Short mmCIF file of C-alpha atoms in Angstrom, two decimals:
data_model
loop_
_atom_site.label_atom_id
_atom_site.label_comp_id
_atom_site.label_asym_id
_atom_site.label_seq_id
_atom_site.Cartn_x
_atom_site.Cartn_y
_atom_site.Cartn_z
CA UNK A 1 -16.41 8.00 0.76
CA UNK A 2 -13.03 9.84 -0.10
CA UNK A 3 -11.59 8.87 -3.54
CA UNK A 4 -7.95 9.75 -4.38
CA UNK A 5 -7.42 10.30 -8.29
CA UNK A 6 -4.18 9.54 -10.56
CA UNK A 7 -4.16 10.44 -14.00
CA UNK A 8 -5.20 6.59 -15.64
CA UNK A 9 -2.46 6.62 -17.84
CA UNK A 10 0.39 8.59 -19.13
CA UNK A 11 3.65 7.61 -21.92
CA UNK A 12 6.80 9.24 -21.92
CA UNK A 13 9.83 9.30 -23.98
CA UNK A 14 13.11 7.49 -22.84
CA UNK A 15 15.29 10.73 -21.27
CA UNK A 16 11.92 12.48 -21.12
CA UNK A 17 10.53 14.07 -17.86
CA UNK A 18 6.84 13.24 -16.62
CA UNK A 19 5.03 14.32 -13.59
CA UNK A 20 2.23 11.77 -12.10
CA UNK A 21 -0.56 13.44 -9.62
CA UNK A 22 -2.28 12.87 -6.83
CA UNK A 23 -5.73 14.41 -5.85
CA UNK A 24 -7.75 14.34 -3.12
CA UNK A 25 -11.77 14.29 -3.05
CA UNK A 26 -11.72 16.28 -0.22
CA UNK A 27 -9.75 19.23 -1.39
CA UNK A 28 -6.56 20.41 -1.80
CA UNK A 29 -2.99 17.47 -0.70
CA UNK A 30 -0.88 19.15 1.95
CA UNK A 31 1.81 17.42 3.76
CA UNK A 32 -0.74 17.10 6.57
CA UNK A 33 -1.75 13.85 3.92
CA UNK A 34 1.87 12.66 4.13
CA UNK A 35 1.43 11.22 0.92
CA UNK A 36 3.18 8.05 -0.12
CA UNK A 37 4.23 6.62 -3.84
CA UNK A 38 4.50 3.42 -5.01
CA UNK A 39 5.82 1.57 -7.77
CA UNK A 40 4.58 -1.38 -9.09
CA UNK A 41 5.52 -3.78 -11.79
CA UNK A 42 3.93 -6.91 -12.99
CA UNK A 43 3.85 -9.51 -10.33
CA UNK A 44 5.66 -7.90 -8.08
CA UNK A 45 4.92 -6.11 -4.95
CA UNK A 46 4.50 -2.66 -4.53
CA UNK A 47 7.70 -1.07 -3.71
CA UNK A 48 7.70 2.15 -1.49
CA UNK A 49 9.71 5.69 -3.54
CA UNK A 50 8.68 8.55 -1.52
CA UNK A 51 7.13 9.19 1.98
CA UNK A 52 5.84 12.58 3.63
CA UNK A 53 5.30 14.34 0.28
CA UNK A 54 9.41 14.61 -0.77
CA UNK A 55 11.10 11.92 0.92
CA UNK A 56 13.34 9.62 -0.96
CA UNK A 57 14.02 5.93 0.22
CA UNK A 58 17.82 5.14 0.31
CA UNK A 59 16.71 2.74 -2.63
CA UNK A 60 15.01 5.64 -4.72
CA UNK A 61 16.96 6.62 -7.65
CA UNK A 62 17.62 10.69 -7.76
CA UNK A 63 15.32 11.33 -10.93
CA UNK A 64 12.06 10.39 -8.76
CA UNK A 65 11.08 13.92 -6.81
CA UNK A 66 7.93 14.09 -4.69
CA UNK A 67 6.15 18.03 -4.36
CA UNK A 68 2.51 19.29 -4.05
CA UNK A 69 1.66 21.02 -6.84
CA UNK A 70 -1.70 22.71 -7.59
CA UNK A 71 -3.55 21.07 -4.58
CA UNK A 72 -2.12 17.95 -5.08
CA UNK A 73 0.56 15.53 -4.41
CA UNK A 74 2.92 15.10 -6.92
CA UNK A 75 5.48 12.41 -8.59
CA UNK A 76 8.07 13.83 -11.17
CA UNK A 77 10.26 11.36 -13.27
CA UNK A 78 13.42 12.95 -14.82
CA UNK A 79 15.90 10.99 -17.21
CA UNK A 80 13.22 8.40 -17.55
CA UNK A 81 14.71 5.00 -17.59
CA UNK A 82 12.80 1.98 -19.51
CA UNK A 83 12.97 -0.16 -16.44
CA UNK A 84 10.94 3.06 -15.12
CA UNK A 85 7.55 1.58 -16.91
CA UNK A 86 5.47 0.31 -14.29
CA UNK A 87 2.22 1.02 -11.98
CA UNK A 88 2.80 4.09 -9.39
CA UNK A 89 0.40 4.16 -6.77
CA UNK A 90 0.40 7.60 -4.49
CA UNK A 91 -1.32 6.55 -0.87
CA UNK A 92 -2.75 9.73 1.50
CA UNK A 93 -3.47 9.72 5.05
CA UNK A 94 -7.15 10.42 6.54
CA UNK A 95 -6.38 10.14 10.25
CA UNK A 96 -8.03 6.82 10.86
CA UNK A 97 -7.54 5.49 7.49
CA UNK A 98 -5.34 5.50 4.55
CA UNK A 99 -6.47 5.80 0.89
CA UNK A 100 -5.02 4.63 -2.41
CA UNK A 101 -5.11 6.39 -5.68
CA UNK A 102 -5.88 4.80 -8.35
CA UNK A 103 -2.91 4.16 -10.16
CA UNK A 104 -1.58 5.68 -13.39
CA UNK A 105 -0.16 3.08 -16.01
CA UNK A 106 3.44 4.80 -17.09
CA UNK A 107 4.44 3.56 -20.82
CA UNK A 108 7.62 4.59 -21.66
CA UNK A 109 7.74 4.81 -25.48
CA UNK B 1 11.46 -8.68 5.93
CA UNK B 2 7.69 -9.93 5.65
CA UNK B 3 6.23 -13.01 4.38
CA UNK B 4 2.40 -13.73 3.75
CA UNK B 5 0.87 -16.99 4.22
CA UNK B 6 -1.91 -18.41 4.70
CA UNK B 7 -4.15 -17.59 1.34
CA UNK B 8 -6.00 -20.60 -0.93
CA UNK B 9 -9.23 -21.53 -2.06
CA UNK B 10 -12.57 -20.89 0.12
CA UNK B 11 -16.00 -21.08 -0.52
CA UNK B 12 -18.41 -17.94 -0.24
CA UNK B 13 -19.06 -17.32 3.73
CA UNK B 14 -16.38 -19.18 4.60
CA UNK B 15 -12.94 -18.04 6.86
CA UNK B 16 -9.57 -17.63 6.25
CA UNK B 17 -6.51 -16.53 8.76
CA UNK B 18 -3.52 -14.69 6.92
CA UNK B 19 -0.41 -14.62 8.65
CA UNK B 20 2.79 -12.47 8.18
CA UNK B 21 5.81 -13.84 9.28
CA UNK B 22 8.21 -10.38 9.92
CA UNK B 23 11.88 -10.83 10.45
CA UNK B 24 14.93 -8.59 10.36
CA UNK B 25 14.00 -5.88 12.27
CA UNK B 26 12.17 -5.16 15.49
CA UNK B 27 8.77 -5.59 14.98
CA UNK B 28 7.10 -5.10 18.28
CA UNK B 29 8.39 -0.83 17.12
CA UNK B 30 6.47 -0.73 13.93
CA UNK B 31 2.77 -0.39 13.06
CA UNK B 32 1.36 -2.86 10.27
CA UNK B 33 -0.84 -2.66 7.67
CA UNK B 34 -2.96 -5.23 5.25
CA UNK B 35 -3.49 -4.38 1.59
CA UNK B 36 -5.27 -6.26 -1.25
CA UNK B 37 -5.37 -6.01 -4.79
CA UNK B 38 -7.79 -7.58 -6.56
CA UNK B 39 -6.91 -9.45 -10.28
CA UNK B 40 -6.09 -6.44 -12.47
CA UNK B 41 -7.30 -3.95 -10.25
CA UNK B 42 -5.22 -1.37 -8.16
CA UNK B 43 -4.43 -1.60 -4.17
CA UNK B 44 -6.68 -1.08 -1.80
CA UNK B 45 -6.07 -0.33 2.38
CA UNK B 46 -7.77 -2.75 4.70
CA UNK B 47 -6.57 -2.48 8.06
CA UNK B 48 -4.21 -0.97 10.61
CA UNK B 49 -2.52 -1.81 13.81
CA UNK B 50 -0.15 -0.39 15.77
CA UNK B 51 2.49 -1.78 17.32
CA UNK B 52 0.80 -2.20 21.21
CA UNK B 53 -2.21 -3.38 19.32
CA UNK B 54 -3.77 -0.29 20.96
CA UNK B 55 -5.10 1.23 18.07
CA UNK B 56 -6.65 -0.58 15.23
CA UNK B 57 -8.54 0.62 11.69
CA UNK B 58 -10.56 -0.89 9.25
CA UNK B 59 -11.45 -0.08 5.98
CA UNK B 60 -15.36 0.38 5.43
CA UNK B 61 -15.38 -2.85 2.68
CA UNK B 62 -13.93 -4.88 5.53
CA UNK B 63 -15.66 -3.51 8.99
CA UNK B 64 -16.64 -5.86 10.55
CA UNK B 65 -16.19 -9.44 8.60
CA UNK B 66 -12.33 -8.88 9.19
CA UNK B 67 -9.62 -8.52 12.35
CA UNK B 68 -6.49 -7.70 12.14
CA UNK B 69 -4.20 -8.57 15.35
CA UNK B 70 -0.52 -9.03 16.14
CA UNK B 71 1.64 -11.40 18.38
CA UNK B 72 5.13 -9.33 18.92
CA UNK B 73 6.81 -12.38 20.50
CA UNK B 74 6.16 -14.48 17.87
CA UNK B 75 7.19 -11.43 15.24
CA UNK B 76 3.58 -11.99 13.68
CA UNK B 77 0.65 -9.94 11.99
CA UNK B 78 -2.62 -11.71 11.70
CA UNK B 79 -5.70 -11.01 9.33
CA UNK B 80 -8.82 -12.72 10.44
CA UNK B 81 -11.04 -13.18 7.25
CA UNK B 82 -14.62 -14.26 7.75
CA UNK B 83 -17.81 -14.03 5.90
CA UNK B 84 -15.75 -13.55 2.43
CA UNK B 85 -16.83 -12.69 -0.69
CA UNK B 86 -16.56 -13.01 -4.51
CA UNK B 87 -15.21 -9.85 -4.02
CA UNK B 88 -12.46 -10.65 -1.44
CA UNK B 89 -10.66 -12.41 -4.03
CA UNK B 90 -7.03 -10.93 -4.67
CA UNK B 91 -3.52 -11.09 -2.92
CA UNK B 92 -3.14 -9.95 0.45
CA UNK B 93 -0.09 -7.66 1.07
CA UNK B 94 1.31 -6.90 4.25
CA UNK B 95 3.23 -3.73 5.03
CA UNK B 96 5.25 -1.88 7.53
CA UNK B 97 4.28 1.81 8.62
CA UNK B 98 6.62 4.04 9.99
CA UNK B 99 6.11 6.68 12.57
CA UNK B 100 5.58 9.31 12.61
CA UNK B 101 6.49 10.22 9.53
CA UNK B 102 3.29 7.52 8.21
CA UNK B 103 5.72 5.82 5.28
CA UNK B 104 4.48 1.79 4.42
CA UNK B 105 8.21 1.31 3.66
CA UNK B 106 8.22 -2.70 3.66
CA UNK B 107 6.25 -5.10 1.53
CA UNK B 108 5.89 -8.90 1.59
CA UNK B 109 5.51 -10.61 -1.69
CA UNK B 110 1.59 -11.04 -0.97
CA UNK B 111 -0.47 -14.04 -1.18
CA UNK B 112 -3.33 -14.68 -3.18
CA UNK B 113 -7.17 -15.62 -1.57
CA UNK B 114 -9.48 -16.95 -3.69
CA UNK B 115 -13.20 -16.65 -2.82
CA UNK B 116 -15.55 -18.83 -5.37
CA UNK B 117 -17.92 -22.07 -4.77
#
């Protein structure tokens, strides 16, 4: 069974930059995984940030950047906003199915 | 746009048919997904169609007990829920994919299946 990991939990300062990651039990993320990210707040839907690894949404603000980075997928948050303290789910694509991570928890603090 | 319905209160082994009412774009071009989250937990893929219907996934925890189908005239995504669980209880997202650049770009609100006797 594949398992996609996110770091649990992570805090960051207001104007601070934080990078959220994305691994894959299988090995290494490539854009072959088109990997997806997600942000989630409480009792809300997910909403969709980045697609195919970099990939901004008209909707995503600048300061969220999508990259691989040491075998894995990668959010970065720049500038962090309060408003940016949520859930942020990365997704990765196994052919025939799709996997979520796990989620990491950002506190912005 | 997507809207859920469909979700309530069932019994252990009993059925359930989600619906997701799509609007605002052409559906009959996109595939669809169904994601759950369970209370407090994080998402979780179920099942994927794509837009002919010709191709369809399924999640292992779901194989089998579930079926996802479409009607593009009526603009509608279906999820077929049978033999549920405890452990089926969460909300039910559904979610537009686009190809081929695989991006779930649209979310309905979700809504929320309860499984318990």
């Amino acid at each position: 069974q594949t398992v996609v990991t996110q770091e649990p939990s992570l805090t960051v300062s207001p104007g601070g930059t934080v990078t959220l990651t994305c691994a894959s039990s299988t090995g290494a993320v490539t854009s072959g995984y088109y990997p997806n990210w997600f942000q989630q707040k409480p009792g809300q839907a997910p909403r969709a940030l980045i697609y195919s690894t970099i990939n901004r949404h008209s909707w995503t603000p600048a300061r969220f950047s999508g990259s691989l980075l040491g075998g894995k997928a990668a959010l970065t948050l720049s500038r962090v906003q309060p408003e940016d303290e949520a859930d942020y789910y990365c997704l990765l694509y196994y052919g025939a199915t799709r996997v979520f991570g796990g989620g990491t928890k950002l506190t912005v603090l | 746009q997507l809207e859920e319905s469909g979700g309530g209160l069932v019994q252990p082994g009993g059925s359930l048919r989600l619906s997701c009412a799509a609007s605002g774009f052409t559906f009959s071009s996109y595939a669809m997904n169904w994601v759950r989250q369970a209370p407090g937990k994080g998402l979780e893929w179920l099942s994927y169609i794509s837009s002919s219907s010709n191709i369809i996934y399924y999640a292992d925890s779901v194989k089998g007990r579930f079926t996802i189908s479409r009607n593009n005239a009526r603009n509608a995504l279906y999820l077929q829920m049978n033999r549920l669980r405890a452990e089926d209880t969460a909300v039910y997202f559904c979610a537009r994919e686009t190809t081929p650049v695989l991006d779930m770009d649209v979310w309905g609100k979700g809504t929320t299946v309860t499984v318990s006797s």
